[in-house]
Coordinates of N, CA and C in Angstrom, one line a residue:
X1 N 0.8 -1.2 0.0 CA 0.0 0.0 0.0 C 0.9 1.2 0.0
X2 N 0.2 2.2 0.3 CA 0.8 4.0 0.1 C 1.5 3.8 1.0
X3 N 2.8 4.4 0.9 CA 3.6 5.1 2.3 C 3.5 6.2 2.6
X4 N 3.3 6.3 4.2 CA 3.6 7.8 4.2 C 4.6 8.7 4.2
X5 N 4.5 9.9 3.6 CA 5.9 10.5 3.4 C 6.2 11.6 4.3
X6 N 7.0 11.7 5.4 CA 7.2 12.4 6.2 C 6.4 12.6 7.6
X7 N 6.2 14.4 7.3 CA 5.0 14.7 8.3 C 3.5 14.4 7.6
X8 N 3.8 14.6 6.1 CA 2.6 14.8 5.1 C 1.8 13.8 6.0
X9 N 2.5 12.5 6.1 CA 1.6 11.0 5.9 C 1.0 11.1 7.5
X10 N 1.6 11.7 8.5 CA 1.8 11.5 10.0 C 0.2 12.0 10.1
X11 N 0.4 13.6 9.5 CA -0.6 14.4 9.8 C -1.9 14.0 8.5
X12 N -1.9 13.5 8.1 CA -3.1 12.8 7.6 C -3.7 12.0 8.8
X13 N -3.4 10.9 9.2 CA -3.8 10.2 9.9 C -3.7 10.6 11.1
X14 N -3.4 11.8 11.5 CA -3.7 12.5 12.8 C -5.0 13.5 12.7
X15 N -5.2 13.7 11.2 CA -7.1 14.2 10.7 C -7.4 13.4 10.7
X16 N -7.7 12.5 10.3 CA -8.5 11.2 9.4 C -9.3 10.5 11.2
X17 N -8.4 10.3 11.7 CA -9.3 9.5 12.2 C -10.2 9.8 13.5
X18 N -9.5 11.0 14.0 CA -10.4 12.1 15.0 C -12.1 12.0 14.1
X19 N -11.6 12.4 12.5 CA -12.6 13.1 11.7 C -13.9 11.3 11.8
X20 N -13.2 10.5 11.7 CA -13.9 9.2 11.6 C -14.8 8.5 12.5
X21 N -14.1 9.5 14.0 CA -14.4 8.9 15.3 C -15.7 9.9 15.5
X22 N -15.6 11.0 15.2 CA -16.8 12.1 15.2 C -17.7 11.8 14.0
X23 N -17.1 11.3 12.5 CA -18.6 11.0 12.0 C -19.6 9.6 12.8
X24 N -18.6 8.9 13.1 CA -19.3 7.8 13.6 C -20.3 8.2 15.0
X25 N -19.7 8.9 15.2 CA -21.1 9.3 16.6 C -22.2 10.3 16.0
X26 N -21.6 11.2 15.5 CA -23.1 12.1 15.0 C -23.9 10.9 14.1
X27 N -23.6 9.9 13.4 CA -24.6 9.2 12.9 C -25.3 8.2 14.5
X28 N -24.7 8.1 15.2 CA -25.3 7.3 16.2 C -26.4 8.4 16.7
X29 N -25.9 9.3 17.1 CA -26.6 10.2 17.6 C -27.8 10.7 17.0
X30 N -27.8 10.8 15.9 CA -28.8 11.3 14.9 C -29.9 10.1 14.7
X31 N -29.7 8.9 15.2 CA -30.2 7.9 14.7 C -30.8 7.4 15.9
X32 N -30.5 7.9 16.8 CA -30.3 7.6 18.6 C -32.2 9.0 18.5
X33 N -31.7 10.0 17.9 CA -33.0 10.7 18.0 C -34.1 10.8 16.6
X34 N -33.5 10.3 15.3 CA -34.8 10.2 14.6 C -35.0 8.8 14.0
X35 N -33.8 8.0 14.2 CA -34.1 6.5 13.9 C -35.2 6.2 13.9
X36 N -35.5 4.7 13.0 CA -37.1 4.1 13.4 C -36.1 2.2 13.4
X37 N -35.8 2.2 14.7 CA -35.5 1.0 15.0 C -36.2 -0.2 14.1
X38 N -37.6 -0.3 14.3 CA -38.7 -1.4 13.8 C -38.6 -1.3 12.1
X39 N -38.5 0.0 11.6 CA -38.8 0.1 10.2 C -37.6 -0.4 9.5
X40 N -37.0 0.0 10.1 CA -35.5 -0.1 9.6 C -35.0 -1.5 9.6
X41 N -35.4 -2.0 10.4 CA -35.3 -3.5 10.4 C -36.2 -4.5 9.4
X42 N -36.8 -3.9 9.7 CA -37.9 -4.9 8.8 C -37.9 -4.8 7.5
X43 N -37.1 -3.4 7.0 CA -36.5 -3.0 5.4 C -35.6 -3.7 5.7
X44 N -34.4 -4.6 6.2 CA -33.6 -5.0 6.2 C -34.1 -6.3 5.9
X45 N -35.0 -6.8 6.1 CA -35.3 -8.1 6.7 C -35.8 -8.3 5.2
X46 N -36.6 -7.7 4.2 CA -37.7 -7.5 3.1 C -36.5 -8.1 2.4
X47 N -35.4 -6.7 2.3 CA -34.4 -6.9 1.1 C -33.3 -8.1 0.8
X48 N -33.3 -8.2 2.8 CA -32.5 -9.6 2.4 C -32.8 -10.6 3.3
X49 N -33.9 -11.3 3.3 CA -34.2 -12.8 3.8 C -33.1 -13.5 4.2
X50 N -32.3 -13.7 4.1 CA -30.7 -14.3 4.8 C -31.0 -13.4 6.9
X51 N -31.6 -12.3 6.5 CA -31.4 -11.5 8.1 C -32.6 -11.8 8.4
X52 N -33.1 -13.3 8.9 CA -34.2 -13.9 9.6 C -34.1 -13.3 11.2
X53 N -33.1 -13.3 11.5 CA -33.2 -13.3 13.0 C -32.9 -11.8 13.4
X54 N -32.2 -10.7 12.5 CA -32.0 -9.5 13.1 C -32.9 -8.7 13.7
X55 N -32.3 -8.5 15.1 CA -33.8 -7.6 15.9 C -32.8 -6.1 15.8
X56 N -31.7 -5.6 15.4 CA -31.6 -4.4 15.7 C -30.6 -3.8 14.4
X57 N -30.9 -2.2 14.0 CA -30.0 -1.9 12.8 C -28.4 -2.0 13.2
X58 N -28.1 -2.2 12.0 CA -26.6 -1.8 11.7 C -25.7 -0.6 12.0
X59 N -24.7 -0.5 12.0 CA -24.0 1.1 11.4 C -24.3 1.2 10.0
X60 N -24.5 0.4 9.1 CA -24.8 0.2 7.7 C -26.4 0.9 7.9
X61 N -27.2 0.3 8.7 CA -28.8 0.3 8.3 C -28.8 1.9 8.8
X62 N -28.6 2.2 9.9 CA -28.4 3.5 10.8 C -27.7 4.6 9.2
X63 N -26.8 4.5 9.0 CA -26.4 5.2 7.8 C -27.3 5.3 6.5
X64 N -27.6 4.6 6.0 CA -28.7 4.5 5.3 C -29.6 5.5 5.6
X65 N -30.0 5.3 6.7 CA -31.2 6.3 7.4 C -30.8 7.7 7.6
X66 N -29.7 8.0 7.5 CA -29.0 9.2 7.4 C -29.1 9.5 6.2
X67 N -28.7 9.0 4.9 CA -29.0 9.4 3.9 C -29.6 9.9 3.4
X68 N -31.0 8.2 3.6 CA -32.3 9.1 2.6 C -32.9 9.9 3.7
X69 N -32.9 10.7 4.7 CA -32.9 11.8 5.3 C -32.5 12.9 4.6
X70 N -31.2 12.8 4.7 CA -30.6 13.8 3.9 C -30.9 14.2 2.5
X71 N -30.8 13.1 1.6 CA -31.1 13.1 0.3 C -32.4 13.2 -0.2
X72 N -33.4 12.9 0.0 CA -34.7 12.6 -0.2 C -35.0 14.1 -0.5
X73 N -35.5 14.8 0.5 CA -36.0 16.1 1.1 C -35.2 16.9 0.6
X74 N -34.0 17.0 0.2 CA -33.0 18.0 -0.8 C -33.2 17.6 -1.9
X75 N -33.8 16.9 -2.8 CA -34.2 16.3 -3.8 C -35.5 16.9 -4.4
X76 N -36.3 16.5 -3.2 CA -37.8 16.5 -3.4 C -38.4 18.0 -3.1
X77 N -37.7 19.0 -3.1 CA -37.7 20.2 -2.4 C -39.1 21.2 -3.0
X78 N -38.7 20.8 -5.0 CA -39.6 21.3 -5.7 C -40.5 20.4 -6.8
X79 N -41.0 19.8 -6.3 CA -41.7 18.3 -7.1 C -42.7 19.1 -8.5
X80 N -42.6 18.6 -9.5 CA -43.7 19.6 -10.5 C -44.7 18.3 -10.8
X81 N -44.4 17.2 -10.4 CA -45.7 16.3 -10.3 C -45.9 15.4 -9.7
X82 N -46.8 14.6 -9.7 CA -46.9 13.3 -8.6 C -45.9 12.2 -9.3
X83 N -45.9 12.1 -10.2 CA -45.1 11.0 -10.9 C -44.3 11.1 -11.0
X84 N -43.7 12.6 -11.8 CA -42.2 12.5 -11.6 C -41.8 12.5 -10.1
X85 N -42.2 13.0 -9.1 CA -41.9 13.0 -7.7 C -41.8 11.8 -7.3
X86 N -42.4 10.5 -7.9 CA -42.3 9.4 -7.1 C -41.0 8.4 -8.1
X87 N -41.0 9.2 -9.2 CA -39.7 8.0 -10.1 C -38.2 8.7 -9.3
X88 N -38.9 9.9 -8.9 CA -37.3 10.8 -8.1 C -36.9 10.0 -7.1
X89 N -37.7 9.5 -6.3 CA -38.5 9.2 -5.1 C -37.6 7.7 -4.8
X90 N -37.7 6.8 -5.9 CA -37.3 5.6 -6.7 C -35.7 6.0 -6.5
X91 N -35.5 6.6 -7.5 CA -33.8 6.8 -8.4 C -33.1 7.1 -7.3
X92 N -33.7 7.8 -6.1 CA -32.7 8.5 -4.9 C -33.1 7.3 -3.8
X93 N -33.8 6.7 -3.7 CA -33.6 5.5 -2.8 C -33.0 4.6 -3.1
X94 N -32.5 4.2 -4.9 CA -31.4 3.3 -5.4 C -30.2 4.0 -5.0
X95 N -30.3 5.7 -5.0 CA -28.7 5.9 -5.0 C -28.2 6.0 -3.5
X96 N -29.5 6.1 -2.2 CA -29.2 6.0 -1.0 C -28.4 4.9 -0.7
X97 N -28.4 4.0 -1.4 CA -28.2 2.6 -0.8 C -26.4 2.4 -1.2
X98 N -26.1 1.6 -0.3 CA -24.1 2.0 -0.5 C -24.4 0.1 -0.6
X99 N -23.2 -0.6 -1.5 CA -23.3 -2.2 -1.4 C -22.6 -2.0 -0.3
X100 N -23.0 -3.3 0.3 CA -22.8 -4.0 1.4 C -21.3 -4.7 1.2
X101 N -20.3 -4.6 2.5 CA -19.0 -5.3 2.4 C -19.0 -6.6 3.0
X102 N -20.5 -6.8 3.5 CA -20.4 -8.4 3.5 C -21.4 -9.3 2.9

């Protein structure tokens, strides 16, 4: 892999992972106050039948939920119709979705 070169490489990884440790909590936290535990799961469960037994989300599912938060509603801000609002609706819940690493 890369090496680091000097201070360059030192101080990368002296941002990087402060910045990593703080995104990972504002998504807990955010998810801690608008999550939907049950829904979230049970979308989990719809898409992939292999997760028979999961009773609780991911950092994956939790993230997700961050997303289409974010994205949906910035998206959907000025809708000029029912239809096209719901193919929008469609195309941005395909692009919420990140593949899975396992």
């Amino acid at each position: 892999g890369p090496q680091p070169r000097g201070q360059r490489g030192a101080k990368a990884v002296q941002r990087t992972v402060p910045f990593v440790f703080v995104t990972y909590a504002l998504i807990h936290l955010w998810y801690l106050q608008h999550g939907n535990v049950a829904a979230d799961v049970q979308a989990v469960k719809a898409r992939s039948p292999w997760h028979r037994h999961k009773t609780e989300p991911s950092f994956y599912d939790m993230l997700r939920a961050v997303r289409k938060a974010i994205c949906i509603p910035l998206f959907l801000q000025d809708p000029t119709s029912e239809r096209v609002q719901q193919k929008i609706e469609s195309v941005l819940e395909f692009l919420c979705e990140m593949p899975s690493a396992a």
